CSV table of N, CA and C in Angstrom, one decimal:
chain,number,residue,atom,x,y,z
A,10,MET,N,4.4,-3.6,-50.2
A,10,MET,CA,5.6,-2.9,-50.1
A,10,MET,C,5.7,-2.2,-48.7
A,11,PRO,N,4.7,-1.5,-48.2
A,11,PRO,CA,4.8,-0.9,-46.8
A,11,PRO,C,5.1,-2.0,-45.8
A,12,ARG,N,4.6,-3.2,-46.0
A,12,ARG,CA,4.8,-4.2,-45.0
A,12,ARG,C,6.3,-4.6,-44.9
A,13,ARG,N,7.0,-4.7,-46.1
A,13,ARG,CA,8.4,-4.9,-46.1
A,13,ARG,C,9.2,-3.8,-45.4
A,14,ILE,N,8.8,-2.6,-45.6
A,14,ILE,CA,9.5,-1.5,-45.0
A,14,ILE,C,9.4,-1.6,-43.5
A,15,LEU,N,8.2,-1.9,-43.0
A,15,LEU,CA,8.0,-2.1,-41.6
A,15,LEU,C,8.8,-3.2,-41.0
A,16,ILE,N,8.9,-4.3,-41.7
A,16,ILE,CA,9.7,-5.4,-41.2
A,16,ILE,C,11.2,-5.0,-41.1
A,17,VAL,N,11.7,-4.4,-42.2
A,17,VAL,CA,13.1,-3.9,-42.2
A,17,VAL,C,13.3,-2.9,-41.1
A,18,ALA,N,12.4,-2.1,-40.8
A,18,ALA,CA,12.5,-1.0,-39.8
A,18,ALA,C,12.5,-1.7,-38.4
A,19,LEU,N,11.7,-2.7,-38.2
A,19,LEU,CA,11.6,-3.4,-36.9
A,19,LEU,C,12.7,-4.4,-36.6
A,20,LEU,N,13.4,-4.8,-37.7
A,20,LEU,CA,14.5,-5.9,-37.5
A,20,LEU,C,15.5,-5.6,-36.4
A,21,PRO,N,16.0,-4.4,-36.3
A,21,PRO,CA,17.0,-4.1,-35.2
A,21,PRO,C,16.4,-4.2,-33.8
A,22,VAL,N,15.1,-3.9,-33.7
A,22,VAL,CA,14.4,-4.0,-32.4
A,22,VAL,C,14.2,-5.4,-32.0
A,23,ILE,N,13.8,-6.2,-33.0
A,23,ILE,CA,13.4,-7.6,-32.7
A,23,ILE,C,14.6,-8.5,-32.4
A,24,SER,N,15.7,-8.3,-33.2
A,24,SER,CA,16.9,-9.1,-33.1
A,24,SER,C,17.9,-8.3,-32.3
A,25,ALA,N,18.1,-8.6,-31.1
A,25,ALA,CA,19.1,-7.9,-30.2
A,25,ALA,C,20.4,-8.6,-30.4
A,26,CYS,N,21.4,-7.8,-30.4
A,26,CYS,CA,22.8,-8.4,-30.5
A,26,CYS,C,23.5,-8.3,-29.2
A,27,THR,N,24.2,-9.3,-28.8
A,27,THR,CA,25.0,-9.3,-27.6
A,27,THR,C,26.4,-9.2,-28.1
A,28,SER,N,27.1,-8.2,-27.5
A,28,SER,CA,28.5,-8.0,-27.9
A,28,SER,C,29.4,-8.3,-26.7
A,29,ILE,N,30.4,-9.2,-26.9
A,29,ILE,CA,31.3,-9.6,-25.9
A,29,ILE,C,32.7,-9.3,-26.4
A,30,GLN,N,33.5,-8.4,-25.7
A,30,GLN,CA,34.8,-8.1,-26.1
A,30,GLN,C,35.7,-8.4,-24.9
A,31,VAL,N,36.8,-9.2,-25.2
A,31,VAL,CA,37.7,-9.7,-24.2
A,31,VAL,C,39.1,-9.5,-24.5
A,32,THR,N,39.9,-9.0,-23.6
A,32,THR,CA,41.4,-9.2,-23.7
A,32,THR,C,41.7,-10.2,-22.6
A,33,GLN,N,42.2,-11.3,-23.0
A,33,GLN,CA,42.3,-12.5,-22.1
A,33,GLN,C,43.5,-12.4,-21.1
A,34,VAL,N,43.3,-13.1,-20.1
A,34,VAL,CA,44.4,-13.3,-19.0
A,34,VAL,C,45.5,-14.1,-19.6
A,35,ASP,N,46.7,-13.6,-19.5
A,35,ASP,CA,47.9,-14.3,-20.0
A,35,ASP,C,48.2,-15.4,-19.0
A,36,PRO,N,48.1,-16.7,-19.5
A,36,PRO,CA,48.3,-17.8,-18.5
A,36,PRO,C,49.7,-17.8,-17.9
A,37,ASP,N,50.7,-17.1,-18.5
A,37,ASP,CA,52.1,-17.1,-18.0
A,37,ASP,C,52.1,-16.2,-16.7
A,38,LEU,N,51.1,-15.4,-16.4
A,38,LEU,CA,51.1,-14.6,-15.2
A,38,LEU,C,50.8,-15.5,-14.0
A,39,GLY,N,50.3,-16.7,-14.2
A,39,GLY,CA,50.1,-17.6,-13.0
A,39,GLY,C,49.1,-17.1,-12.0
A,40,MET,N,48.0,-16.5,-12.5
A,40,MET,CA,47.0,-15.9,-11.6
A,40,MET,C,46.3,-17.0,-10.9
A,41,LYS,N,46.4,-17.0,-9.6
A,41,LYS,CA,45.7,-18.1,-8.8
A,41,LYS,C,44.8,-17.4,-7.8
A,42,HIS,N,44.9,-16.1,-7.5
A,42,HIS,CA,44.0,-15.4,-6.6
A,42,HIS,C,43.8,-14.0,-7.1
A,43,VAL,N,42.5,-13.6,-6.9
A,43,VAL,CA,42.1,-12.2,-7.4
A,43,VAL,C,41.3,-11.6,-6.2
A,44,CYS,N,41.6,-10.3,-6.0
A,44,CYS,CA,40.9,-9.5,-5.1
A,44,CYS,C,39.9,-8.7,-5.8
A,45,ILE,N,38.6,-8.8,-5.5
A,45,ILE,CA,37.5,-8.1,-6.1
A,45,ILE,C,37.2,-6.8,-5.3
A,46,ARG,N,37.4,-5.7,-6.0
A,46,ARG,CA,37.0,-4.4,-5.3
A,46,ARG,C,35.5,-4.2,-5.4
A,47,GLU,N,34.8,-4.2,-4.3
A,47,GLU,CA,33.3,-4.1,-4.3
A,47,GLU,C,33.0,-2.7,-4.9
A,48,ASN,N,32.0,-2.7,-5.8
A,48,ASN,CA,31.5,-1.5,-6.4
A,48,ASN,C,30.1,-1.2,-5.8
A,49,PRO,N,29.9,-0.3,-4.8
A,49,PRO,CA,28.6,-0.1,-4.2
A,49,PRO,C,27.6,0.5,-5.1
A,50,ASP,N,28.0,1.0,-6.3
A,50,ASP,CA,27.0,1.6,-7.2
A,50,ASP,C,26.3,0.5,-8.1
A,51,VAL,N,26.9,-0.7,-8.1
A,51,VAL,CA,26.3,-1.8,-8.9
A,51,VAL,C,25.1,-2.4,-8.1
A,52,LYS,N,23.9,-2.4,-8.7
A,52,LYS,CA,22.7,-2.9,-8.1
A,52,LYS,C,22.3,-4.3,-8.6
A,53,VAL,N,23.2,-5.0,-9.3
A,53,VAL,CA,23.0,-6.4,-9.7
A,53,VAL,C,23.4,-7.3,-8.5
A,54,SER,N,22.4,-7.7,-7.8
A,54,SER,CA,22.7,-8.4,-6.5
A,54,SER,C,23.6,-9.6,-6.5
A,55,ASP,N,23.6,-10.4,-7.6
A,55,ASP,CA,24.3,-11.6,-7.7
A,55,ASP,C,25.6,-11.5,-8.5
A,56,PHE,N,26.0,-10.3,-8.8
A,56,PHE,CA,27.2,-10.1,-9.8
A,56,PHE,C,28.5,-10.6,-9.1
A,57,ILE,N,28.7,-10.2,-7.9
A,57,ILE,CA,30.0,-10.7,-7.3
A,57,ILE,C,30.0,-12.2,-7.1
A,58,GLN,N,28.9,-12.8,-6.7
A,58,GLN,CA,28.8,-14.2,-6.6
A,58,GLN,C,29.0,-14.9,-7.9
A,59,VAL,N,28.5,-14.4,-9.0
A,59,VAL,CA,28.8,-15.0,-10.3
A,59,VAL,C,30.2,-14.9,-10.7
A,60,LEU,N,30.8,-13.7,-10.4
A,60,LEU,CA,32.3,-13.6,-10.6
A,60,LEU,C,33.1,-14.6,-9.8
A,61,GLN,N,32.8,-14.7,-8.6
A,61,GLN,CA,33.5,-15.7,-7.7
A,61,GLN,C,33.4,-17.1,-8.2
A,62,GLU,N,32.2,-17.5,-8.5
A,62,GLU,CA,31.9,-18.9,-9.0
A,62,GLU,C,32.6,-19.1,-10.4
A,63,GLY,N,32.6,-18.1,-11.2
A,63,GLY,CA,33.2,-18.2,-12.5
A,63,GLY,C,34.8,-18.4,-12.4
A,64,PHE,N,35.4,-17.5,-11.6
A,64,PHE,CA,36.8,-17.6,-11.4
A,64,PHE,C,37.2,-18.9,-10.7
A,65,ALA,N,36.4,-19.4,-9.8
A,65,ALA,CA,36.7,-20.7,-9.1
A,65,ALA,C,36.6,-21.8,-10.1
A,66,ARG,N,35.8,-21.8,-11.1
A,66,ARG,CA,35.7,-22.8,-12.2
A,66,ARG,C,37.0,-22.9,-12.9
A,67,HIS,N,37.8,-21.8,-12.9
A,67,HIS,CA,39.1,-21.7,-13.6
A,67,HIS,C,40.2,-21.8,-12.7
A,68,GLY,N,40.0,-22.3,-11.4
A,68,GLY,CA,41.0,-22.5,-10.5
A,68,GLY,C,41.6,-21.3,-9.8
A,69,VAL,N,40.8,-20.2,-9.9
A,69,VAL,CA,41.3,-18.9,-9.3
A,69,VAL,C,40.4,-18.6,-8.1
A,70,THR,N,41.0,-18.4,-6.9
A,70,THR,CA,40.3,-18.0,-5.7
A,70,THR,C,40.1,-16.5,-5.7
A,71,THR,N,39.1,-16.1,-5.0
A,71,THR,CA,38.8,-14.7,-4.9
A,71,THR,C,38.5,-14.2,-3.5
A,72,GLU,N,38.7,-13.0,-3.2
A,72,GLU,CA,38.2,-12.3,-2.0
A,72,GLU,C,37.7,-11.0,-2.4
A,73,VAL,N,36.7,-10.5,-1.6
A,73,VAL,CA,36.1,-9.2,-1.9
A,73,VAL,C,36.6,-8.2,-0.8
A,74,PHE,N,36.9,-7.0,-1.2
A,74,PHE,CA,37.2,-6.0,-0.3
A,74,PHE,C,36.5,-4.7,-0.7
A,75,SER,N,36.3,-3.8,0.2
A,75,SER,CA,35.6,-2.6,-0.1
A,75,SER,C,36.5,-1.3,0.0
A,76,LYS,N,37.5,-1.4,0.9
A,76,LYS,CA,38.4,-0.2,1.0
A,76,LYS,C,39.8,-0.6,0.8
A,77,GLU,N,40.4,-1.2,1.8
A,77,GLU,CA,41.8,-1.6,1.8
A,77,GLU,C,42.0,-3.0,1.3
A,78,THR,N,43.1,-3.1,0.4
A,78,THR,CA,43.4,-4.5,-0.1
A,78,THR,C,44.4,-5.1,0.9
A,79,GLY,N,44.3,-6.4,0.9
A,79,GLY,CA,45.3,-7.2,1.7
A,79,GLY,C,46.6,-7.3,1.1
A,80,ALA,N,47.6,-7.8,1.8
A,80,ALA,CA,48.9,-8.0,1.3
A,80,ALA,C,49.0,-9.1,0.2
A,81,ASN,N,48.0,-10.0,0.1
A,81,ASN,CA,48.0,-11.0,-0.9
A,81,ASN,C,47.2,-10.6,-2.1
A,82,CYS,N,47.0,-9.4,-2.3
A,82,CYS,CA,46.2,-8.9,-3.5
A,82,CYS,C,47.1,-8.4,-4.6
A,83,GLU,N,47.7,-9.4,-5.3
A,83,GLU,CA,48.6,-9.1,-6.4
A,83,GLU,C,47.7,-8.7,-7.6
A,84,PHE,N,46.6,-9.3,-7.8
A,84,PHE,CA,45.7,-9.0,-8.9
A,84,PHE,C,44.4,-8.4,-8.4
A,85,ILE,N,44.0,-7.2,-8.9
A,85,ILE,CA,42.8,-6.5,-8.5
A,85,ILE,C,41.8,-6.5,-9.6
A,86,LEU,N,40.6,-6.9,-9.3
A,86,LEU,CA,39.5,-6.9,-10.3
A,86,LEU,C,38.5,-5.8,-9.9
A,87,THR,N,38.2,-4.9,-10.9
A,87,THR,CA,37.2,-3.9,-10.7
A,87,THR,C,36.1,-4.2,-11.7
A,88,TYR,N,34.9,-3.8,-11.5
A,88,TYR,CA,33.8,-4.1,-12.4
A,88,TYR,C,32.7,-3.0,-12.3
A,89,THR,N,31.9,-3.0,-13.3
A,89,THR,CA,30.7,-2.2,-13.3
A,89,THR,C,29.6,-3.1,-14.0
A,90,ALA,N,28.4,-2.9,-13.6
A,90,ALA,CA,27.3,-3.7,-14.2
A,90,ALA,C,26.1,-2.7,-14.2
A,91,LEU,N,25.4,-2.7,-15.3
A,91,LEU,CA,24.2,-1.8,-15.4
A,91,LEU,C,23.0,-2.6,-15.7
A,92,ARG,N,21.9,-2.2,-15.2
A,92,ARG,CA,20.6,-2.8,-15.5
A,92,ARG,C,19.8,-1.9,-16.4
A,93,SER,N,18.9,-2.5,-17.1
A,93,SER,CA,17.9,-1.9,-17.9
A,93,SER,C,16.6,-2.4,-17.3
A,94,TRP,N,15.5,-1.8,-17.8
A,94,TRP,CA,14.2,-2.3,-17.3
A,94,TRP,C,13.2,-2.4,-18.4
A,95,ASP,N,12.5,-3.6,-18.4
A,95,ASP,CA,11.5,-3.9,-19.4
A,95,ASP,C,10.6,-4.9,-18.7
A,96,PHE,N,9.6,-4.4,-18.0
A,96,PHE,CA,8.7,-5.2,-17.1
A,96,PHE,C,9.4,-5.6,-15.8
A,97,LYS,N,10.7,-5.9,-15.9
A,97,LYS,CA,11.5,-6.2,-14.7
A,97,LYS,C,13.0,-5.8,-15.1
A,98,PRO,N,13.8,-5.6,-14.1
A,98,PRO,CA,15.2,-5.2,-14.4
A,98,PRO,C,16.0,-6.4,-14.9
A,99,TYR,N,17.0,-6.1,-15.8
A,99,TYR,CA,17.8,-7.2,-16.3
A,99,TYR,C,19.2,-6.6,-16.6
A,100,LEU,N,20.2,-7.4,-16.6
A,100,LEU,CA,21.6,-7.0,-16.9
A,100,LEU,C,21.7,-6.6,-18.3
A,101,SER,N,22.2,-5.4,-18.6
A,101,SER,CA,22.3,-5.0,-20.0
A,101,SER,C,23.7,-4.6,-20.4
A,102,HIS,N,24.6,-4.4,-19.4
A,102,HIS,CA,26.0,-4.0,-19.7
A,102,HIS,C,26.9,-4.3,-18.5
A,103,ALA,N,28.0,-4.9,-18.7
A,103,ALA,CA,29.0,-5.1,-17.7
A,103,ALA,C,30.4,-5.0,-18.2
A,104,GLU,N,31.3,-4.5,-17.3
A,104,GLU,CA,32.7,-4.4,-17.6
A,104,GLU,C,33.5,-5.0,-16.5
A,105,ILE,N,34.5,-5.7,-16.8
A,105,ILE,CA,35.4,-6.4,-15.8
A,105,ILE,C,36.8,-6.0,-16.2
A,106,ARG,N,37.6,-5.5,-15.3
A,106,ARG,CA,39.0,-5.1,-15.5
A,106,ARG,C,39.9,-5.7,-14.4
A,107,ILE,N,41.0,-6.3,-14.9
A,107,ILE,CA,42.0,-6.9,-13.9
A,107,ILE,C,43.3,-6.2,-14.1
A,108,GLU,N,43.8,-5.8,-12.9
A,108,GLU,CA,45.1,-5.1,-12.9
A,108,GLU,C,46.1,-5.8,-12.1
A,109,LYS,N,47.4,-5.6,-12.4
A,109,LYS,CA,48.5,-6.1,-11.6
A,109,LYS,C,49.4,-4.9,-11.5
A,110,GLY,N,49.7,-4.5,-10.2
A,110,GLY,CA,50.6,-3.4,-10.0
A,110,GLY,C,50.1,-2.1,-10.7
A,111,GLY,N,48.8,-1.9,-10.8
A,111,GLY,CA,48.2,-0.7,-11.4
A,111,GLY,C,48.2,-0.7,-12.9
A,112,LYS,N,48.6,-1.8,-13.5
A,112,LYS,CA,48.6,-1.9,-15.0
A,112,LYS,C,47.5,-2.9,-15.4
A,113,LYS,N,46.7,-2.6,-16.4
A,113,LYS,CA,45.7,-3.5,-16.9
A,113,LYS,C,46.3,-4.7,-17.5
A,114,ILE,N,45.9,-5.9,-17.1
A,114,ILE,CA,46.4,-7.1,-17.7
A,114,ILE,C,45.3,-7.9,-18.5
A,115,ALA,N,44.0,-7.6,-18.2
A,115,ALA,CA,42.9,-8.2,-18.8
A,115,ALA,C,41.6,-7.4,-18.6
A,116,GLU,N,40.7,-7.5,-19.6
A,116,GLU,CA,39.4,-6.8,-19.5
A,116,GLU,C,38.4,-7.5,-20.3
A,117,ALA,N,37.1,-7.3,-19.9
A,117,ALA,CA,36.0,-7.9,-20.7
A,117,ALA,C,34.8,-7.0,-20.6
A,118,GLU,N,34.1,-7.0,-21.7
A,118,GLU,CA,32.9,-6.2,-21.7
A,118,GLU,C,31.7,-7.0,-22.3
A,119,TYR,N,30.6,-7.0,-21.6
A,119,TYR,CA,29.3,-7.6,-22.1
A,119,TYR,C,28.4,-6.4,-22.4
A,120,HIS,N,27.8,-6.4,-23.6
A,120,HIS,CA,26.8,-5.4,-23.9
A,120,HIS,C,25.7,-5.9,-24.7
A,121,LEU,N,24.5,-5.6,-24.2
A,121,LEU,CA,23.3,-6.1,-24.9
A,121,LEU,C,22.8,-4.9,-25.7
A,122,ALA,N,23.1,-4.9,-27.0
A,122,ALA,CA,22.8,-3.8,-27.9
A,122,ALA,C,21.3,-3.5,-28.0
A,123,GLY,N,21.0,-2.3,-28.0
A,123,GLY,CA,19.6,-1.9,-28.1
A,123,GLY,C,18.7,-2.3,-26.9
A,124,GLY,N,19.4,-2.5,-25.8
A,124,GLY,CA,18.7,-2.9,-24.6
A,124,GLY,C,18.0,-4.2,-24.7
A,125,GLY,N,18.4,-5.0,-25.7
A,125,GLY,CA,17.8,-6.3,-25.9
A,125,GLY,C,16.6,-6.4,-26.8
A,126,GLY,N,16.1,-5.3,-27.2
A,126,GLY,CA,14.9,-5.3,-28.1
A,126,GLY,C,13.8,-6.1,-27.6
A,127,LEU,N,13.3,-7.0,-28.5
A,127,LEU,CA,12.2,-7.9,-28.1
A,127,LEU,C,12.7,-9.3,-27.8
A,128,ALA,N,14.0,-9.5,-27.8
A,128,ALA,CA,14.6,-10.8,-27.5
A,128,ALA,C,14.3,-11.2,-26.1
A,129,LEU,N,13.8,-12.4,-25.9
A,129,LEU,CA,13.5,-12.9,-24.6
A,129,LEU,C,14.7,-13.2,-23.8
A,130,THR,N,15.8,-13.4,-24.5
A,130,THR,CA,17.1,-13.8,-23.8
A,130,THR,C,17.6,-12.6,-22.9
A,131,LYS,N,17.1,-11.4,-23.1
A,131,LYS,CA,17.6,-10.3,-22.3
A,131,LYS,C,17.2,-10.5,-20.8
A,132,TRP,N,16.2,-11.3,-20.5
A,132,TRP,CA,15.9,-11.5,-19.1
A,132,TRP,C,16.6,-12.7,-18.5
A,133,ALA,N,17.6,-13.3,-19.3
A,133,ALA,CA,18.4,-14.4,-18.7
A,133,ALA,C,19.1,-13.8,-17.5
A,134,GLY,N,19.5,-14.7,-16.6
A,134,GLY,CA,20.1,-14.3,-15.4
A,134,GLY,C,21.6,-13.9,-15.6
A,135,THR,N,22.1,-13.3,-14.6
A,135,THR,CA,23.5,-12.8,-14.6
A,135,THR,C,24.5,-13.9,-14.9
A,136,LYS,N,24.3,-15.1,-14.3
A,136,LYS,CA,25.2,-16.2,-14.6
A,136,LYS,C,25.2,-16.6,-16.0
A,137,GLU,N,24.0,-16.7,-16.7
A,137,GLU,CA,24.0,-17.1,-18.1
A,137,GLU,C,24.6,-16.1,-19.0
A,138,LYS,N,24.6,-14.8,-18.6
A,138,LYS,CA,25.3,-13.8,-19.4
A,138,LYS,C,26.8,-13.6,-19.1
A,139,ILE,N,27.2,-13.7,-17.9
A,139,ILE,CA,28.6,-13.5,-17.5
A,139,ILE,C,29.5,-14.7,-17.5
A,140,ASP,N,28.9,-15.9,-17.3
A,140,ASP,CA,29.8,-17.1,-17.4
A,140,ASP,C,30.6,-17.2,-18.7
A,141,PRO,N,29.9,-17.0,-19.9
A,141,PRO,CA,30.7,-17.1,-21.1
A,141,PRO,C,31.8,-16.0,-21.2
A,142,VAL,N,31.6,-14.8,-20.6
A,142,VAL,CA,32.6,-13.8,-20.6
A,142,VAL,C,33.8,-14.2,-19.8
A,143,ILE,N,33.5,-14.8,-18.6
A,143,ILE,CA,34.6,-15.3,-17.7
A,143,ILE,C,35.4,-16.4,-18.4
A,144,ASP,N,34.6,-17.3,-19.1
A,144,ASP,CA,35.3,-18.4,-19.8
A,144,ASP,C,36.2,-17.9,-20.9
A,145,GLU,N,35.8,-16.8,-21.6
A,145,GLU,CA,36.6,-16.2,-22.6
A,145,GLU,C,37.8,-15.6,-22.0
A,146,LEU,N,37.7,-15.0,-20.8
A,146,LEU,CA,38.9,-14.4,-20.2
A,146,LEU,C,40.0,-15.4,-19.9
A,147,PHE,N,39.6,-16.6,-19.7
A,147,PHE,CA,40.6,-17.6,-19.3
A,147,PHE,C,40.9,-18.6,-20.4
A,148,LYS,N,40.4,-18.4,-21.6
A,148,LYS,CA,40.6,-19.3,-22.7
A,148,LYS,C,42.1,-19.3,-23.1
A,149,LYS,N,42.6,-20.5,-23.2
A,149,LYS,CA,44.0,-20.6,-23.6
A,149,LYS,C,44.2,-20.3,-25.1
A,150,PRO,N,45.4,-19.7,-25.4
A,150,PRO,CA,45.7,-19.4,-26.8
A,150,PRO,C,45.5,-20.5,-27.8
A,151,GLU,N,45.9,-21.8,-27.4
A,151,GLU,CA,45.7,-22.9,-28.3
A,151,GLU,C,44.3,-23.2,-28.6
A,152,SER,N,43.4,-23.0,-27.6
A,152,SER,CA,42.0,-23.2,-27.7
A,152,SER,C,41.4,-22.3,-28.8
A,153,ARG,N,41.9,-21.0,-28.7
A,153,ARG,CA,41.4,-20.0,-29.7
A,153,ARG,C,41.8,-20.4,-31.1
A,154,LYS,N,43.1,-21.0,-31.2
A,154,LYS,CA,43.6,-21.3,-32.6
A,154,LYS,C,42.7,-22.5,-33.1
A,155,LYS,N,42.5,-23.5,-32.3
A,155,LYS,CA,41.7,-24.7,-32.7
A,155,LYS,C,40.3,-24.2,-33.2
A,156,ARG,N,39.7,-23.3,-32.4
A,156,ARG,CA,38.4,-22.8,-32.7
A,156,ARG,C,38.4,-22.0,-34.0
A,157,ALA,N,39.4,-21.2,-34.3
A,157,ALA,CA,39.5,-20.5,-35.5
A,157,ALA,C,39.7,-21.5,-36.7
A,158,ASP,N,40.5,-22.5,-36.5
A,158,ASP,CA,40.8,-23.5,-37.6
A,158,ASP,C,39.5,-24.3,-37.9
A,159,ALA,N,38.6,-24.4,-37.0
A,159,ALA,CA,37.4,-25.2,-37.2
A,159,ALA,C,36.4,-24.5,-38.1
A,160,PHE,N,36.5,-23.3,-38.3
A,160,PHE,CA,35.6,-22.6,-39.2
A,160,PHE,C,36.1,-22.3,-40.6
């Protein structure tokens, strides 16, 4: 009996849950270029590169700025990314927000619940964690419907 209690108590630690919440980009907006506002507080060195590659996969060009935006910055992306540490640092939380004219048009959040627990996937790279989030941002409404019908 005590062994069962121990297993039940350790279950949340062993099985980490990844939460991804997305408000998708409306394809009718015709987003073809996004300006990424650099966040100097983010210490995930490849985060911007992963964003740029992910957006390029969906036919959206990007440029990075730190202070002033250019005239061609109709869509502004802001982000935050947090690391946790367990023998080495790893991405545990990220938020992406896209605005047009100061109004939020899309957002996404990646969260590794419980810091990843004992799951080995918590040490996966930024690309492996953020690519599915970016793909979900650009998923077309009919793709969502087909996916829902499949289950």
